[in-house]
């Protein structure tokens, strides 16, 4: 199905490129479900390449598609013990999510915290403990800031009795 759809999308306009990226992502998921890690990685490579190009041109419709592809690609790379590649892709995902948060495109910081934890884990596999600690501290800072903000909102909230 996905192969047929890919052959049908012939345009190079942003809409077609966004659909092509989505289809490569679906192909990657299907291959991963079948246990074909190398095939999945190849499809994720294409998904990320297309998505990165669209992002750089400012025409990426759904940045979360690119983030998901980067994270899933990193997982495949980790399964294949390609930890440096995994670190590179997780770093790119962190960068995109941080940019989205800064630009108020997303408010949920939980995914950013999880990405920092995943990145720290991959860095530990490479023996890069100091870098891993920085990401764990950053995850903690984000979590504490979010917790402090929610506590402050609840403290300043009028009670039902008022």
PDB file of C-alpha atoms in Angstrom:
ATOM      1  CA  UNK A   1       0.000   0.000   0.000  1.00  0.00           C
ATOM      2  CA  UNK A   2       2.687   2.488   1.032  1.00  0.00           C
ATOM      3  CA  UNK A   3       4.882   1.660  -1.962  1.00  0.00           C
ATOM      4  CA  UNK A   4       1.947   2.241  -4.298  1.00  0.00           C
ATOM      5  CA  UNK A   5       1.126   5.560  -2.631  1.00  0.00           C
ATOM      6  CA  UNK A   6       4.759   6.682  -2.919  1.00  0.00           C
ATOM      7  CA  UNK A   7       4.734   6.034  -6.650  1.00  0.00           C
ATOM      8  CA  UNK A   8       1.538   8.061  -7.021  1.00  0.00           C
ATOM      9  CA  UNK A   9       2.942  11.193  -5.370  1.00  0.00           C
ATOM     10  CA  UNK A  10       4.908  12.824  -8.120  1.00  0.00           C
ATOM     11  CA  UNK A  11       4.955  16.485  -7.181  1.00  0.00           C
ATOM     12  CA  UNK A  12       7.760  18.387  -5.533  1.00  0.00           C
ATOM     13  CA  UNK A  13       5.488  21.000  -3.986  1.00  0.00           C
ATOM     14  CA  UNK A  14       5.366  21.272  -0.161  1.00  0.00           C
ATOM     15  CA  UNK A  15       2.050  19.404   0.096  1.00  0.00           C
ATOM     16  CA  UNK A  16       3.416  16.430  -1.866  1.00  0.00           C
ATOM     17  CA  UNK A  17       6.673  16.429   0.061  1.00  0.00           C
ATOM     18  CA  UNK A  18       4.799  16.420   3.392  1.00  0.00           C
ATOM     19  CA  UNK A  19       2.739  13.420   2.191  1.00  0.00           C
ATOM     20  CA  UNK A  20       5.904  11.665   0.997  1.00  0.00           C
ATOM     21  CA  UNK A  21       7.479  12.190   4.421  1.00  0.00           C
ATOM     22  CA  UNK A  22       4.395  10.727   6.136  1.00  0.00           C
ATOM     23  CA  UNK A  23       4.402   7.702   3.842  1.00  0.00           C
ATOM     24  CA  UNK A  24       8.073   6.954   4.496  1.00  0.00           C
ATOM     25  CA  UNK A  25       7.289   7.174   8.209  1.00  0.00           C
ATOM     26  CA  UNK A  26       4.458   4.658   7.805  1.00  0.00           C
ATOM     27  CA  UNK A  27       6.739   2.356   5.820  1.00  0.00           C
ATOM     28  CA  UNK A  28       9.348   2.588   8.575  1.00  0.00           C
ATOM     29  CA  UNK A  29       6.780   1.672  11.233  1.00  0.00           C
ATOM     30  CA  UNK A  30       5.571  -1.304   9.192  1.00  0.00           C
ATOM     31  CA  UNK A  31       9.114  -2.590   8.689  1.00  0.00           C
ATOM     32  CA  UNK A  32       9.888  -2.082  12.373  1.00  0.00           C
ATOM     33  CA  UNK A  33       6.754  -4.048  13.320  1.00  0.00           C
ATOM     34  CA  UNK A  34       8.028  -6.895  11.135  1.00  0.00           C
ATOM     35  CA  UNK A  35      11.407  -6.792  12.903  1.00  0.00           C
ATOM     36  CA  UNK A  36      13.304  -5.339   9.940  1.00  0.00           C
ATOM     37  CA  UNK A  37      15.397  -2.803  11.834  1.00  0.00           C
ATOM     38  CA  UNK A  38      17.726  -2.043   8.904  1.00  0.00           C
ATOM     39  CA  UNK A  39      14.800  -1.504   6.521  1.00  0.00           C
ATOM     40  CA  UNK A  40      13.031   0.638   9.079  1.00  0.00           C
ATOM     41  CA  UNK A  41      16.168   2.700   9.602  1.00  0.00           C
ATOM     42  CA  UNK A  42      16.435   3.280   5.854  1.00  0.00           C
ATOM     43  CA  UNK A  43      12.840   4.539   5.699  1.00  0.00           C
ATOM     44  CA  UNK A  44      13.378   6.746   8.749  1.00  0.00           C
ATOM     45  CA  UNK A  45      16.489   8.159   7.044  1.00  0.00           C
ATOM     46  CA  UNK A  46      14.298   9.251   4.141  1.00  0.00           C
ATOM     47  CA  UNK A  47      11.592  10.578   6.464  1.00  0.00           C
ATOM     48  CA  UNK A  48      14.135  12.679   8.369  1.00  0.00           C
ATOM     49  CA  UNK A  49      15.832  13.924   5.190  1.00  0.00           C
ATOM     50  CA  UNK A  50      12.538  15.096   3.696  1.00  0.00           C
ATOM     51  CA  UNK A  51      11.294  16.526   6.995  1.00  0.00           C
ATOM     52  CA  UNK A  52      14.544  18.378   7.669  1.00  0.00           C
ATOM     53  CA  UNK A  53      14.420  19.921   4.206  1.00  0.00           C
ATOM     54  CA  UNK A  54      10.802  20.983   4.693  1.00  0.00           C
ATOM     55  CA  UNK A  55      11.642  22.424   8.127  1.00  0.00           C
ATOM     56  CA  UNK A  56      14.570  24.414   6.746  1.00  0.00           C
ATOM     57  CA  UNK A  57      12.269  25.877   4.075  1.00  0.00           C
ATOM     58  CA  UNK A  58       9.564  26.674   6.633  1.00  0.00           C
ATOM     59  CA  UNK A  59       6.940  24.447   4.988  1.00  0.00           C
ATOM     60  CA  UNK A  60       6.850  21.460   7.345  1.00  0.00           C
ATOM     61  CA  UNK A  61       3.200  20.974   8.243  1.00  0.00           C
ATOM     62  CA  UNK A  62       3.681  18.845  11.358  1.00  0.00           C
ATOM     63  CA  UNK A  63       7.011  19.144  13.184  1.00  0.00           C
ATOM     64  CA  UNK A  64       5.947  16.322  15.492  1.00  0.00           C
ATOM     65  CA  UNK A  65       6.158  13.945  12.498  1.00  0.00           C
ATOM     66  CA  UNK A  66       9.830  14.853  12.143  1.00  0.00           C
ATOM     67  CA  UNK A  67      10.444  14.596  15.887  1.00  0.00           C
ATOM     68  CA  UNK A  68       8.820  11.155  15.988  1.00  0.00           C
ATOM     69  CA  UNK A  69      10.898  10.011  13.021  1.00  0.00           C
ATOM     70  CA  UNK A  70      14.103  11.232  14.697  1.00  0.00           C
ATOM     71  CA  UNK A  71      13.254   9.444  17.953  1.00  0.00           C
ATOM     72  CA  UNK A  72      12.267   6.217  16.216  1.00  0.00           C
ATOM     73  CA  UNK A  73      15.372   6.390  14.020  1.00  0.00           C
ATOM     74  CA  UNK A  74      17.481   6.851  17.150  1.00  0.00           C
ATOM     75  CA  UNK A  75      15.846   3.749  18.619  1.00  0.00           C
ATOM     76  CA  UNK A  76      16.753   1.709  15.546  1.00  0.00           C
ATOM     77  CA  UNK A  77      20.307   3.018  15.673  1.00  0.00           C
ATOM     78  CA  UNK A  78      20.558   2.124  19.349  1.00  0.00           C
ATOM     79  CA  UNK A  79      19.276  -1.397  18.604  1.00  0.00           C
ATOM     80  CA  UNK A  80      22.081  -1.681  16.056  1.00  0.00           C
ATOM     81  CA  UNK A  81      24.575  -0.285  18.609  1.00  0.00           C
ATOM     82  CA  UNK A  82      25.109   2.856  16.518  1.00  0.00           C
ATOM     83  CA  UNK A  83      25.078   5.055  19.600  1.00  0.00           C
ATOM     84  CA  UNK A  84      26.800   8.086  18.033  1.00  0.00           C
ATOM     85  CA  UNK A  85      24.114   8.231  15.347  1.00  0.00           C
ATOM     86  CA  UNK A  86      21.430   7.815  17.989  1.00  0.00           C
ATOM     87  CA  UNK A  87      22.889  10.719  19.992  1.00  0.00           C
ATOM     88  CA  UNK A  88      22.925  12.889  16.874  1.00  0.00           C
ATOM     89  CA  UNK A  89      19.268  12.217  16.104  1.00  0.00           C
ATOM     90  CA  UNK A  90      18.086  12.657  19.690  1.00  0.00           C
ATOM     91  CA  UNK A  91      20.020  15.927  19.877  1.00  0.00           C
ATOM     92  CA  UNK A  92      18.229  17.115  16.748  1.00  0.00           C
ATOM     93  CA  UNK A  93      14.858  16.130  18.258  1.00  0.00           C
ATOM     94  CA  UNK A  94      15.662  18.026  21.476  1.00  0.00           C
ATOM     95  CA  UNK A  95      16.599  21.087  19.453  1.00  0.00           C
ATOM     96  CA  UNK A  96      13.336  21.040  17.501  1.00  0.00           C
ATOM     97  CA  UNK A  97      11.180  20.570  20.616  1.00  0.00           C
ATOM     98  CA  UNK A  98      13.017  23.349  22.465  1.00  0.00           C
ATOM     99  CA  UNK A  99      12.432  25.648  19.489  1.00  0.00           C
ATOM    100  CA  UNK A 100       8.755  24.764  19.459  1.00  0.00           C
ATOM    101  CA  UNK A 101       8.439  25.500  23.181  1.00  0.00           C
ATOM    102  CA  UNK A 102      10.281  28.818  22.816  1.00  0.00           C
ATOM    103  CA  UNK A 103       7.943  29.792  19.967  1.00  0.00           C
ATOM    104  CA  UNK A 104       4.850  28.726  21.935  1.00  0.00           C
ATOM    105  CA  UNK A 105       4.028  26.072  19.351  1.00  0.00           C
ATOM    106  CA  UNK A 106       3.714  23.435  22.082  1.00  0.00           C
ATOM    107  CA  UNK A 107       3.333  23.760  25.823  1.00  0.00           C
ATOM    108  CA  UNK A 108       3.803  20.152  26.976  1.00  0.00           C
ATOM    109  CA  UNK A 109       7.327  19.868  28.297  1.00  0.00           C
ATOM    110  CA  UNK A 110       7.033  16.193  29.242  1.00  0.00           C
ATOM    111  CA  UNK A 111       8.252  15.083  25.816  1.00  0.00           C
ATOM    112  CA  UNK A 112      11.300  17.317  26.172  1.00  0.00           C
ATOM    113  CA  UNK A 113      12.056  15.822  29.582  1.00  0.00           C
ATOM    114  CA  UNK A 114      11.770  12.307  28.110  1.00  0.00           C
ATOM    115  CA  UNK A 115      14.056  13.254  25.215  1.00  0.00           C
ATOM    116  CA  UNK A 116      16.710  14.549  27.613  1.00  0.00           C
ATOM    117  CA  UNK A 117      16.496  11.266  29.556  1.00  0.00           C
ATOM    118  CA  UNK A 118      16.795   9.213  26.349  1.00  0.00           C
ATOM    119  CA  UNK A 119      19.737  11.297  25.198  1.00  0.00           C
ATOM    120  CA  UNK A 120      21.452  10.893  28.566  1.00  0.00           C
ATOM    121  CA  UNK A 121      20.988   7.127  28.330  1.00  0.00           C
ATOM    122  CA  UNK A 122      22.625   6.982  24.894  1.00  0.00           C
ATOM    123  CA  UNK A 123      25.492   9.182  26.073  1.00  0.00           C
ATOM    124  CA  UNK A 124      26.053   6.843  29.026  1.00  0.00           C
ATOM    125  CA  UNK A 125      26.366   3.918  26.604  1.00  0.00           C
ATOM    126  CA  UNK A 126      29.220   5.843  24.993  1.00  0.00           C
ATOM    127  CA  UNK A 127      30.856   6.574  28.346  1.00  0.00           C
ATOM    128  CA  UNK A 128      30.154  10.296  28.002  1.00  0.00           C
ATOM    129  CA  UNK A 129      29.019  10.675  31.605  1.00  0.00           C
ATOM    130  CA  UNK A 130      29.527  14.422  31.971  1.00  0.00           C
ATOM    131  CA  UNK A 131      27.394  15.168  28.903  1.00  0.00           C
ATOM    132  CA  UNK A 132      24.756  12.726  30.149  1.00  0.00           C
ATOM    133  CA  UNK A 133      24.668  14.490  33.528  1.00  0.00           C
ATOM    134  CA  UNK A 134      24.017  17.822  31.799  1.00  0.00           C
ATOM    135  CA  UNK A 135      20.955  16.375  30.072  1.00  0.00           C
ATOM    136  CA  UNK A 136      19.677  14.799  33.280  1.00  0.00           C
ATOM    137  CA  UNK A 137      20.091  18.124  35.074  1.00  0.00           C
ATOM    138  CA  UNK A 138      18.314  19.905  32.219  1.00  0.00           C
ATOM    139  CA  UNK A 139      15.430  17.421  32.436  1.00  0.00           C
ATOM    140  CA  UNK A 140      15.217  18.027  36.172  1.00  0.00           C
ATOM    141  CA  UNK A 141      15.250  21.817  35.683  1.00  0.00           C
ATOM    142  CA  UNK A 142      12.420  21.612  33.165  1.00  0.00           C
ATOM    143  CA  UNK A 143      10.427  19.333  35.459  1.00  0.00           C
ATOM    144  CA  UNK A 144      10.987  21.482  38.543  1.00  0.00           C
ATOM    145  CA  UNK A 145      10.103  24.662  36.650  1.00  0.00           C
ATOM    146  CA  UNK A 146       6.880  23.059  35.429  1.00  0.00           C
ATOM    147  CA  UNK A 147       6.048  21.807  38.909  1.00  0.00           C
ATOM    148  CA  UNK A 148       6.790  25.209  40.466  1.00  0.00           C
ATOM    149  CA  UNK A 149       4.575  26.905  37.879  1.00  0.00           C
ATOM    150  CA  UNK A 150       1.661  24.590  38.602  1.00  0.00           C
ATOM    151  CA  UNK A 151       2.082  25.016  42.366  1.00  0.00           C
ATOM    152  CA  UNK A 152       2.166  28.792  41.957  1.00  0.00           C
ATOM    153  CA  UNK A 153      -1.026  28.704  39.882  1.00  0.00           C
ATOM    154  CA  UNK A 154      -2.781  26.592  42.533  1.00  0.00           C
ATOM    155  CA  UNK A 155      -1.564  28.783  45.406  1.00  0.00           C
ATOM    156  CA  UNK A 156      -2.815  31.953  43.725  1.00  0.00           C
ATOM    157  CA  UNK A 157      -6.106  30.356  42.700  1.00  0.00           C
ATOM    158  CA  UNK A 158      -9.103  31.588  44.673  1.00  0.00           C
ATOM    159  CA  UNK A 159     -10.645  28.932  46.876  1.00  0.00           C
ATOM    160  CA  UNK A 160     -14.224  27.780  46.463  1.00  0.00           C
ATOM    161  CA  UNK A 161     -15.118  29.566  49.705  1.00  0.00           C
ATOM    162  CA  UNK A 162     -14.134  32.994  48.401  1.00  0.00           C
TER     163      UNK A 162
END
